PDB file of C-alpha atoms in Angstrom:
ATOM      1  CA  UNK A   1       0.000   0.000   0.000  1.00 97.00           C
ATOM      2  CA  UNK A   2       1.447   3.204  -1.226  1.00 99.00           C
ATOM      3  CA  UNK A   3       0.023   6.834   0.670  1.00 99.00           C
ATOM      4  CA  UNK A   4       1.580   9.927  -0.116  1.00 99.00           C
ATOM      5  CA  UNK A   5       2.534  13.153  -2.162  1.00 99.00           C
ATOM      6  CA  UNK A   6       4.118  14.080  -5.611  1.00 98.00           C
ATOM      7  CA  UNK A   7       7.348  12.938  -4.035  1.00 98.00           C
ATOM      8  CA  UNK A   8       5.736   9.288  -3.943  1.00 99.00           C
ATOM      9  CA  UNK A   9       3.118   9.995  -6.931  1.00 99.00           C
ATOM     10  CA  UNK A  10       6.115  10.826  -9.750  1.00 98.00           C
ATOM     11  CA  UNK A  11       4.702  13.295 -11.506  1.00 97.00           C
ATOM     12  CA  UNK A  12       5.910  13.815 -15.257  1.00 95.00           C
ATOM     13  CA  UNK A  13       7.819  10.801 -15.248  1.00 96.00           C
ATOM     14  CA  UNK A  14       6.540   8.501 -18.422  1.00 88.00           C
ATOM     15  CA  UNK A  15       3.065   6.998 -18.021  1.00 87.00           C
ATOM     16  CA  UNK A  16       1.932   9.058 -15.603  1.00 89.00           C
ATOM     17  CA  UNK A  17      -1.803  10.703 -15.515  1.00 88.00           C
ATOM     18  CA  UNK A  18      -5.096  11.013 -14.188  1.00 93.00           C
ATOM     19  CA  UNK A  19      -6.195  13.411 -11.733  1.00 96.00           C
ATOM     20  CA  UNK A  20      -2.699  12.734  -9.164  1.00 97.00           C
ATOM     21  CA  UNK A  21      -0.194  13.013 -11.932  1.00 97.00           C
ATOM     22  CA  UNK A  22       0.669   9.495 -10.639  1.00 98.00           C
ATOM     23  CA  UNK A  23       3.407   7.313 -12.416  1.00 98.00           C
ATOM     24  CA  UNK A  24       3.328   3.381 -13.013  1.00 96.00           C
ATOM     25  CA  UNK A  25       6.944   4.330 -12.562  1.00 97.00           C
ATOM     26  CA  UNK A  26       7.083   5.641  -8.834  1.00 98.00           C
ATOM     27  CA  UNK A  27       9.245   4.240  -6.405  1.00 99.00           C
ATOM     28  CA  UNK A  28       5.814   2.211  -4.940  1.00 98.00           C
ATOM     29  CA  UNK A  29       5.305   0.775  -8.493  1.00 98.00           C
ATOM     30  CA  UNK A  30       9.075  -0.596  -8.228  1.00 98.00           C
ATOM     31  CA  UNK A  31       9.199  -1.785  -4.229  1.00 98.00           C
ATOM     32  CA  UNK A  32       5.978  -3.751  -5.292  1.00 97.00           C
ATOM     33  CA  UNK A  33       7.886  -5.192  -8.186  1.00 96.00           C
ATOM     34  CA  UNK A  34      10.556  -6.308  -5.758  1.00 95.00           C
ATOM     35  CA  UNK A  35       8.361  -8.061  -3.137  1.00 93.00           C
ATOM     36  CA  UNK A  36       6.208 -11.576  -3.393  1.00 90.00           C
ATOM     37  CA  UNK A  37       3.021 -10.937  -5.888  1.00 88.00           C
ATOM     38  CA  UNK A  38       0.367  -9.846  -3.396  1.00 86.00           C
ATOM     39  CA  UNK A  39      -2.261  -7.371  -3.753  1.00 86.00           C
ATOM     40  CA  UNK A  40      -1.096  -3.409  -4.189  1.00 92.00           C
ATOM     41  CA  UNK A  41      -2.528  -0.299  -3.973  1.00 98.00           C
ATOM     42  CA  UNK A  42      -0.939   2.974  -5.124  1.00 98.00           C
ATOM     43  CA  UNK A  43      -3.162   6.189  -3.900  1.00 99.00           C
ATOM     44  CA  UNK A  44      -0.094   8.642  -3.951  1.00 99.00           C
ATOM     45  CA  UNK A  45      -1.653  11.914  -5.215  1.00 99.00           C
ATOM     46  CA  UNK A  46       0.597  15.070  -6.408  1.00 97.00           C
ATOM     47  CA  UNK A  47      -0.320  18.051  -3.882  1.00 97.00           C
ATOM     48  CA  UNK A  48      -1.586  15.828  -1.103  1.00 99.00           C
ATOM     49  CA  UNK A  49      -1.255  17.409   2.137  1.00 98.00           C
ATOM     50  CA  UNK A  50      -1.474  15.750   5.575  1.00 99.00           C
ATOM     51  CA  UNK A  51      -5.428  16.126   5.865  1.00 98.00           C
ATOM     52  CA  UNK A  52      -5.933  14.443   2.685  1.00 99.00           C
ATOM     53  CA  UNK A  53      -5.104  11.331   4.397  1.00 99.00           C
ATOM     54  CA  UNK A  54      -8.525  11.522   6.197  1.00 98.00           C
ATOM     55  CA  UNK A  55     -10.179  14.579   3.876  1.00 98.00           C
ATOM     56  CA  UNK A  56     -11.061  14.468  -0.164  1.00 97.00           C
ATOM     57  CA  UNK A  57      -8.402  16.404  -1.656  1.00 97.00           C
ATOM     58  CA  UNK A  58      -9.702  18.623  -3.998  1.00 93.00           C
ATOM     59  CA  UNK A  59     -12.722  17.746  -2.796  1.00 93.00           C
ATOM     60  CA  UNK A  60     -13.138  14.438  -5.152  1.00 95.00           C
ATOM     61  CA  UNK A  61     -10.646  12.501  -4.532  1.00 98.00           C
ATOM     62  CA  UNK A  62     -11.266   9.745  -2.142  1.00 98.00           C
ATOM     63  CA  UNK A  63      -9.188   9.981   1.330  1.00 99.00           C
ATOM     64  CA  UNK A  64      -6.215   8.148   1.018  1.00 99.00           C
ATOM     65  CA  UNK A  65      -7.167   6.309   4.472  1.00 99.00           C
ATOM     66  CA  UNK A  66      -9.945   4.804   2.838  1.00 98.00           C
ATOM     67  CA  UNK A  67      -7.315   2.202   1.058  1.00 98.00           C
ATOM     68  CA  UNK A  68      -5.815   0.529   4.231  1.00 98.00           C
ATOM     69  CA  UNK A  69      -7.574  -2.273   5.487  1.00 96.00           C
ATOM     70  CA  UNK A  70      -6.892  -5.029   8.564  1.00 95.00           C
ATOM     71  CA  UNK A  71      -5.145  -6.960   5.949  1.00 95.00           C
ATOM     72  CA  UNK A  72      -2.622  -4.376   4.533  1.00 97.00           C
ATOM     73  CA  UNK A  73       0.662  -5.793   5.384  1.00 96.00           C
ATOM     74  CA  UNK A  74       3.414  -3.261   3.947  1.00 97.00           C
ATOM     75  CA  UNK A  75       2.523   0.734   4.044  1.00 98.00           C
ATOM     76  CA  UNK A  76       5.025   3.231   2.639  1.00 99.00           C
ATOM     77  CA  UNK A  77       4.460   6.964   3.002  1.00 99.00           C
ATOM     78  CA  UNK A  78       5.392  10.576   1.965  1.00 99.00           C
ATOM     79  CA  UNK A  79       4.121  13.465   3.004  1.00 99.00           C
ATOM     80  CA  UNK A  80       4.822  16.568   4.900  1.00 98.00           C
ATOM     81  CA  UNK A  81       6.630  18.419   1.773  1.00 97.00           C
ATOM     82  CA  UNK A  82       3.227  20.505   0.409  1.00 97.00           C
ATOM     83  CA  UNK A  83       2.363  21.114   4.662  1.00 98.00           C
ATOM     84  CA  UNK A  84       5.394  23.072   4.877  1.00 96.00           C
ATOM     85  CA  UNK A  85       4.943  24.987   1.458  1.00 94.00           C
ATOM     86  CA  UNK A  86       8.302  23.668   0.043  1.00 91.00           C
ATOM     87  CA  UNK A  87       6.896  23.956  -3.314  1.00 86.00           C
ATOM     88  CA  UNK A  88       6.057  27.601  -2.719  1.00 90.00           C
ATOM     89  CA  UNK A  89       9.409  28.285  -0.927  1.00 93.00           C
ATOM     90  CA  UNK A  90      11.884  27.443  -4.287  1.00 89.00           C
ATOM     91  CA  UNK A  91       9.610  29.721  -6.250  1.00 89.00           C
ATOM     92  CA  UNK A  92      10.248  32.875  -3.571  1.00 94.00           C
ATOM     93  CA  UNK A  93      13.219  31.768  -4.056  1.00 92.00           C
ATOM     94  CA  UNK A  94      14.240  31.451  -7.626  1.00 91.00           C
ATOM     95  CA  UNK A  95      12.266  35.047  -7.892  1.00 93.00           C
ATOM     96  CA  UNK A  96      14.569  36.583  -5.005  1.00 95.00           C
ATOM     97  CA  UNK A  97      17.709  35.182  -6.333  1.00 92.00           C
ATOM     98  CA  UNK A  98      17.570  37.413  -9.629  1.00 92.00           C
ATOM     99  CA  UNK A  99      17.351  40.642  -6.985  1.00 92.00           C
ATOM    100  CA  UNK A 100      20.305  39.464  -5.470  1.00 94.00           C
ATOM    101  CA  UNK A 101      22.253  36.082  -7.103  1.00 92.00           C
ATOM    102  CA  UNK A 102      25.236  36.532  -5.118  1.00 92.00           C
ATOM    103  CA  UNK A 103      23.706  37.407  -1.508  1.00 95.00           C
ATOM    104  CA  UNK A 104      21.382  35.043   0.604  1.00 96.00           C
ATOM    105  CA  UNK A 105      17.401  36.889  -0.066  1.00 97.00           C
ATOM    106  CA  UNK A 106      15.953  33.695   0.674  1.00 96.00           C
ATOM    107  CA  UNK A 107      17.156  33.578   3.843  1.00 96.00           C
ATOM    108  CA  UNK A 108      16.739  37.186   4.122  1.00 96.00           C
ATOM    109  CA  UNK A 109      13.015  36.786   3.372  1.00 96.00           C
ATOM    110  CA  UNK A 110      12.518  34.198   5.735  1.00 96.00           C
ATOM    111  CA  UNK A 111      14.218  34.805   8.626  1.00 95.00           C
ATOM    112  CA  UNK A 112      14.231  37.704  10.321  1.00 89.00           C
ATOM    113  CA  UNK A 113      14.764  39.158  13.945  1.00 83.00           C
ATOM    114  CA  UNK A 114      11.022  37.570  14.830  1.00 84.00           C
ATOM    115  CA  UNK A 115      12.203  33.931  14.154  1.00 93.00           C
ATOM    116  CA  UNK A 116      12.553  31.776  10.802  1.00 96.00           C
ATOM    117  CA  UNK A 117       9.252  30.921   9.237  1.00 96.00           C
ATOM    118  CA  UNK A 118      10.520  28.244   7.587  1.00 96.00           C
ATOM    119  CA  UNK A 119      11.621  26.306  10.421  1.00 95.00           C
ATOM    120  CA  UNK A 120       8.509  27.081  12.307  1.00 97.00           C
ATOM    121  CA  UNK A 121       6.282  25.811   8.988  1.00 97.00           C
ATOM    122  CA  UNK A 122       8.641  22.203   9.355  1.00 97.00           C
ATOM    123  CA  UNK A 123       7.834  22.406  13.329  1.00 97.00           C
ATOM    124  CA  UNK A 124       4.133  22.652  12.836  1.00 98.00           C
ATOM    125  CA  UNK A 125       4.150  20.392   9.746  1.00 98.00           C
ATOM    126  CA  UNK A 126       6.721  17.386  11.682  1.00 98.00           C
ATOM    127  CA  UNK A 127       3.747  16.263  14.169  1.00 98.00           C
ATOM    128  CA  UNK A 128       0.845  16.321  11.538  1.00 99.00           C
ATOM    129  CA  UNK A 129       3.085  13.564   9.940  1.00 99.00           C
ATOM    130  CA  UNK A 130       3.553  11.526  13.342  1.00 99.00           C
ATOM    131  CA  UNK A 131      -0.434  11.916  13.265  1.00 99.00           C
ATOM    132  CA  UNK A 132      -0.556  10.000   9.825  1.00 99.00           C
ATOM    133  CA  UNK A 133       1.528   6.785  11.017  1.00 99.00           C
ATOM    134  CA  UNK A 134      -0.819   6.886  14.428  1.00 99.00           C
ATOM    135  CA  UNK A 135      -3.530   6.851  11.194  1.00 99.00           C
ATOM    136  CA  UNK A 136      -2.215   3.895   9.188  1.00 99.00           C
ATOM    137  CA  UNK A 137      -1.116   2.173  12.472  1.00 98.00           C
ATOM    138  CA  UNK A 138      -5.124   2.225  13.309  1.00 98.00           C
ATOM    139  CA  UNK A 139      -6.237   1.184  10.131  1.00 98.00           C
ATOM    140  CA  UNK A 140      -3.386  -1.327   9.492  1.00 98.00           C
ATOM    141  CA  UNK A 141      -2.666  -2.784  12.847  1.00 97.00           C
ATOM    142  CA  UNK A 142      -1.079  -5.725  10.726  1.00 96.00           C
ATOM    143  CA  UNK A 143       1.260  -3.345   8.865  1.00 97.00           C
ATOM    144  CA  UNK A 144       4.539  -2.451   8.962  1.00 97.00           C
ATOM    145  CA  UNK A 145       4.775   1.708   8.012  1.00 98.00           C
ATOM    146  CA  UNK A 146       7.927   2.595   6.070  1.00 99.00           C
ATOM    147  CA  UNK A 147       8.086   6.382   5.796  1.00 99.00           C
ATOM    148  CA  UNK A 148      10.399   7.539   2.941  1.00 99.00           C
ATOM    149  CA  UNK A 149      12.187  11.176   3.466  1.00 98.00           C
ATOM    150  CA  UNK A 150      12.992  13.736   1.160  1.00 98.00           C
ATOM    151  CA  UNK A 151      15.724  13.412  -1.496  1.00 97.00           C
ATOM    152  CA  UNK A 152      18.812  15.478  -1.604  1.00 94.00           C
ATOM    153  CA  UNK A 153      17.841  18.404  -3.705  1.00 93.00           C
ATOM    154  CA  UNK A 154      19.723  21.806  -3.030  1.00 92.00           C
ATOM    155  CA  UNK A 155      23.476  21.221  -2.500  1.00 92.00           C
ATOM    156  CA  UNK A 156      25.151  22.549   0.789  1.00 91.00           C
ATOM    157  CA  UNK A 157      27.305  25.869  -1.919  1.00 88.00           C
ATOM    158  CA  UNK A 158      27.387  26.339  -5.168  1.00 82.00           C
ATOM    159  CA  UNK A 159      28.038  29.293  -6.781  1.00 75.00           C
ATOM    160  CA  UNK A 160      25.398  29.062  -9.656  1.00 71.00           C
ATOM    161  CA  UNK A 161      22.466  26.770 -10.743  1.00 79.00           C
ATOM    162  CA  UNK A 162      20.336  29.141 -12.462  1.00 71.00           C
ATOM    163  CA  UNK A 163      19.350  26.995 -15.421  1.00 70.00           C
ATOM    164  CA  UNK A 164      18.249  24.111 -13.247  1.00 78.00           C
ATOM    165  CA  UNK A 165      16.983  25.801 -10.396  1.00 82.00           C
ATOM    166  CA  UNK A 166      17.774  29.623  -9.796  1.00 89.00           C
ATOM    167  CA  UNK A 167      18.825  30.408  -6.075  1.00 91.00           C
ATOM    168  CA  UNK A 168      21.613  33.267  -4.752  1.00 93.00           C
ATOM    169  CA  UNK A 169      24.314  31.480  -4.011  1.00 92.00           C
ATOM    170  CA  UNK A 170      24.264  32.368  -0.219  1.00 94.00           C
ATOM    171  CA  UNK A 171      20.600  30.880  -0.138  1.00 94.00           C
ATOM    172  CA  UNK A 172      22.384  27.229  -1.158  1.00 94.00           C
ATOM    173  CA  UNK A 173      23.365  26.524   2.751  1.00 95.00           C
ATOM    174  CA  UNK A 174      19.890  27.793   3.989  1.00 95.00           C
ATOM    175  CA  UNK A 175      17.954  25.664   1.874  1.00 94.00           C
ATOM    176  CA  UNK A 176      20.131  22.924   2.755  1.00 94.00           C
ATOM    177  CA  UNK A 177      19.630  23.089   6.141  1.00 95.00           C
ATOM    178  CA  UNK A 178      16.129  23.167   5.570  1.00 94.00           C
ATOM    179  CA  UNK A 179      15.820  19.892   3.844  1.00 94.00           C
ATOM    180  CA  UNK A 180      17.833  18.060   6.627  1.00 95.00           C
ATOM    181  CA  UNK A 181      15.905  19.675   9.428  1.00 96.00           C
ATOM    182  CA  UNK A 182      12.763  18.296   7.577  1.00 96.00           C
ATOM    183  CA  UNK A 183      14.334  14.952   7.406  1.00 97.00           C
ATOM    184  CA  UNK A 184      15.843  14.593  10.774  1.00 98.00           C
ATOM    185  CA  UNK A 185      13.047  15.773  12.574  1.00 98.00           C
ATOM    186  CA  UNK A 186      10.748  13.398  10.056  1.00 98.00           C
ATOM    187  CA  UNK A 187      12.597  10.568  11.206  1.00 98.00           C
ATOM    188  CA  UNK A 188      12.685  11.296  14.855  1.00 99.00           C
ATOM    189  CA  UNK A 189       9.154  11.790  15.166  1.00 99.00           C
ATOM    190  CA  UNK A 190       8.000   8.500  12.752  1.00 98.00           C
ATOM    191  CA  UNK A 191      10.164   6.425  14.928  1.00 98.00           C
ATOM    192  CA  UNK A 192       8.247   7.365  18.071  1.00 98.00           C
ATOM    193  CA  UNK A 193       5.214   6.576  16.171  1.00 98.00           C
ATOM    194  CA  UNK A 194       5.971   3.168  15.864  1.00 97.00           C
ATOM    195  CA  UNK A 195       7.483   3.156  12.138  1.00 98.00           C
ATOM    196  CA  UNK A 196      10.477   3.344  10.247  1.00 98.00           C
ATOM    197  CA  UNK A 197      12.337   6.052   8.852  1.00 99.00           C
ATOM    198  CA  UNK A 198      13.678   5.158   5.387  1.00 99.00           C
ATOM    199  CA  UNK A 199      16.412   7.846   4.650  1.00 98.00           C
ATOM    200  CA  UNK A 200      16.955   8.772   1.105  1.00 98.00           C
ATOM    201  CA  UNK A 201      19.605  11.925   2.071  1.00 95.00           C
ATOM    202  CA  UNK A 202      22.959  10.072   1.847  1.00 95.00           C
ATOM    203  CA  UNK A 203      22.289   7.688  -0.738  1.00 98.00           C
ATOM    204  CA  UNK A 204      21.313  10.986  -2.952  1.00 97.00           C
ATOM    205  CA  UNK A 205      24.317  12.940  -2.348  1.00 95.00           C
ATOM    206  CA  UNK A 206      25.817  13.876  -5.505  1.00 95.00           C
ATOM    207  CA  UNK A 207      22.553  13.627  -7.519  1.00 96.00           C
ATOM    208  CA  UNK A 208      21.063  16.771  -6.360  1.00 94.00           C
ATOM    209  CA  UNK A 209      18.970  19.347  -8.790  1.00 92.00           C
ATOM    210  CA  UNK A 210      22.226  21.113  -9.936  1.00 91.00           C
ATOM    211  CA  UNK A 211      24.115  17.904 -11.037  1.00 92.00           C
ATOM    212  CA  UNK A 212      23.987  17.480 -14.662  1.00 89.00           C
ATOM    213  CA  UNK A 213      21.853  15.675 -16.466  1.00 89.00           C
ATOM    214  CA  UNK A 214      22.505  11.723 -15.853  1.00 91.00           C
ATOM    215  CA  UNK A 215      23.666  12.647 -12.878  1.00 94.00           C
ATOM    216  CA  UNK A 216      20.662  14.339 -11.154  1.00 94.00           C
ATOM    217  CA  UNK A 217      17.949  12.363  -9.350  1.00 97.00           C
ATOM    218  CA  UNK A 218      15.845  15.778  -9.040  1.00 95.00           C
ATOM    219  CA  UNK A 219      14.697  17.482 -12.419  1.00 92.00           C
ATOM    220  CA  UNK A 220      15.237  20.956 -12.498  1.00 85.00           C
ATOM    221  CA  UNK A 221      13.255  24.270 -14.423  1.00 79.00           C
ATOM    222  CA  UNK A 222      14.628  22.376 -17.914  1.00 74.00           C
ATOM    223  CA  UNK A 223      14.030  18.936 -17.516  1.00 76.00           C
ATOM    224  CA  UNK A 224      15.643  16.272 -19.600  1.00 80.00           C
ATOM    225  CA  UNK A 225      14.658  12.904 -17.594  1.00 82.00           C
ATOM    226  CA  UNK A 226      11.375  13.606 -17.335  1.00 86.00           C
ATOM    227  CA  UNK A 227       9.386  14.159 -14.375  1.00 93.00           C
ATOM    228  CA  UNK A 228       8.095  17.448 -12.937  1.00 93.00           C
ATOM    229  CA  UNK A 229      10.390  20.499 -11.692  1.00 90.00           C
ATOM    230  CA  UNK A 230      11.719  20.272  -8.248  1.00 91.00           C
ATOM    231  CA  UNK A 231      10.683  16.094  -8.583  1.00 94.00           C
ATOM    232  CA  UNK A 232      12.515  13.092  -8.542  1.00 97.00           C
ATOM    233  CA  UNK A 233      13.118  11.835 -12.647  1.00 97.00           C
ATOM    234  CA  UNK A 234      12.927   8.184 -12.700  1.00 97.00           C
ATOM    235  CA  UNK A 235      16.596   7.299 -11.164  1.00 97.00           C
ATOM    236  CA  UNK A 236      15.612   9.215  -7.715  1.00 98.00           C
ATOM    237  CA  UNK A 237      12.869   7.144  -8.134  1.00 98.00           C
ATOM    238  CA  UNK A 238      14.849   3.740  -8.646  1.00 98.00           C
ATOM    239  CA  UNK A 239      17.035   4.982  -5.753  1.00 98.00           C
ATOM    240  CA  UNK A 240      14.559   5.666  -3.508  1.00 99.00           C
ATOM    241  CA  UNK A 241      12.523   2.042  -4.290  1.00 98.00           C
ATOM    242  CA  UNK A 242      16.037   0.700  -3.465  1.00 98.00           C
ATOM    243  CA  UNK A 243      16.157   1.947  -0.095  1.00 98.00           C
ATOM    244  CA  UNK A 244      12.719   1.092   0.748  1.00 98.00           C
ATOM    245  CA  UNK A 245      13.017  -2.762  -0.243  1.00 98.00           C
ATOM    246  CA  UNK A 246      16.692  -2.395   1.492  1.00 97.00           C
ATOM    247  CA  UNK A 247      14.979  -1.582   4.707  1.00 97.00           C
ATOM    248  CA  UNK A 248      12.488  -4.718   4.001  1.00 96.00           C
ATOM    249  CA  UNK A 249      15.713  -6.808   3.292  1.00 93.00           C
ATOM    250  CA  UNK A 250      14.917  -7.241  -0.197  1.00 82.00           C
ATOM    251  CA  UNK A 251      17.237  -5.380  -2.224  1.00 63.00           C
ATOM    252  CA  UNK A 252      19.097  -7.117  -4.877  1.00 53.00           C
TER     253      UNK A 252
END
């Protein structure tokens, strides 16, 4: 059983459609591949949020509770990503950076004498998510709940990446160090919830939006791999299945 957002869904990435944008080549399309045939469900949906677990996103789309069952056995989720406005945050961003491309106006923006908003979104968004796998643990008492993290998508510097993904160069750190605090505190909180934390961070290193084409897990403003802007293409996605059926002790 696959729950989640865009980052689950694969958006762009070949053969994907319908209302979620969702690919039959998303990381839950390939961990099901690599387990025993069994029944799977896939009810990722691009934009989900943390309410849309128990709400109709959009307002039509079924809650993506309503899939689990006393027989699900293996769960994998993302989510948290849309709570915390990420996708909102890189466009600021990019817009800022061409104000000020060698100074930090993200940053600037964001963080100021009153506190950092960013880190407070991740703060409030964190425990919504440790809400979720008390959800599926619920509905799925028989299930064990793998929740996947965030790729690595903004290196720590760089000078430039304005053709993938346009960002000052002092904002490179800052957004950095807002993916990991996502992450960290993602994994931290899921554990205490009873599920595991399946860490895609390290194993993306070097594959981040500003790596060249082949290279990059993450497609940026011109994408070549396809799959949408700021989203895994379908190598983050082949990474990312790989960690999950590592964690299940299946990888190959």
């Amino acid at each position: 059983m696959a729950l989640g957002d865009s980052y689950a869904a694969g958006p762009g990435i070949p053969r994907s459609g319908g209302p979620c944008a969702r690919s039959d080549h998303n990381y839950p399309a390939m961990v099901a591949e690599g387990l025993p045939p069994a029944p799977y469900t896939d009810v990722t949906c691009t934009w989900a949020v943390t309410a849309d677990m128990t709400s109709r996103q959009f307002g039509v789309i079924a809650p993506q509770f309503d899939a689990l069952g006393r027989n699900t056995r293996v769960v994998t989720l993302t989510i948290g990503g849309n709570d915390a406005g990420f996708v909102e945050v890189m466009g600021v961003c990019a817009g800022l950076s061409q104000v000020d491309p060698q100074g930090a106006p993200c940053r600037d923006h964001y963080a100021t004498s009153g506190g950092d908003e960013i880190a407070e979104r991740v703060e409030r968004t964190v425990p919504r998510i440790g809400d979720v796998v008390e959800g599926v643990r619920e509905r799925a008492p028989r299930a064990r709940v793998l929740v996947v993290g965030y790729p690595h998508l903004i290196p720590e510097s760089k000078d430039s990446c304005a053709i993938e993904q346009p960002v000052a160069a002092g904002d490179f750190p800052y957004l950095y160090g807002v993916e990991r605090k996502l992450n960290t505190m993602m994994a931290a909180e899921v554990t205490r919830h009873g599920a595991e934390f399946v860490d895609l961070h390290p194993s993306s290193a070097g594959h981040d939006i500003c790596q060249a084409p082949g290279t990059r897990w993450v497609e940026g403003l011109v994408q070549v791999e396809g799959a949408d802007p700021g989203h895994p293409n379908i190598n983050g996605m082949r990474n990312a299945a790989h960690q999950v059926l590592a964690k299940l002790g299946r990888a190959g």
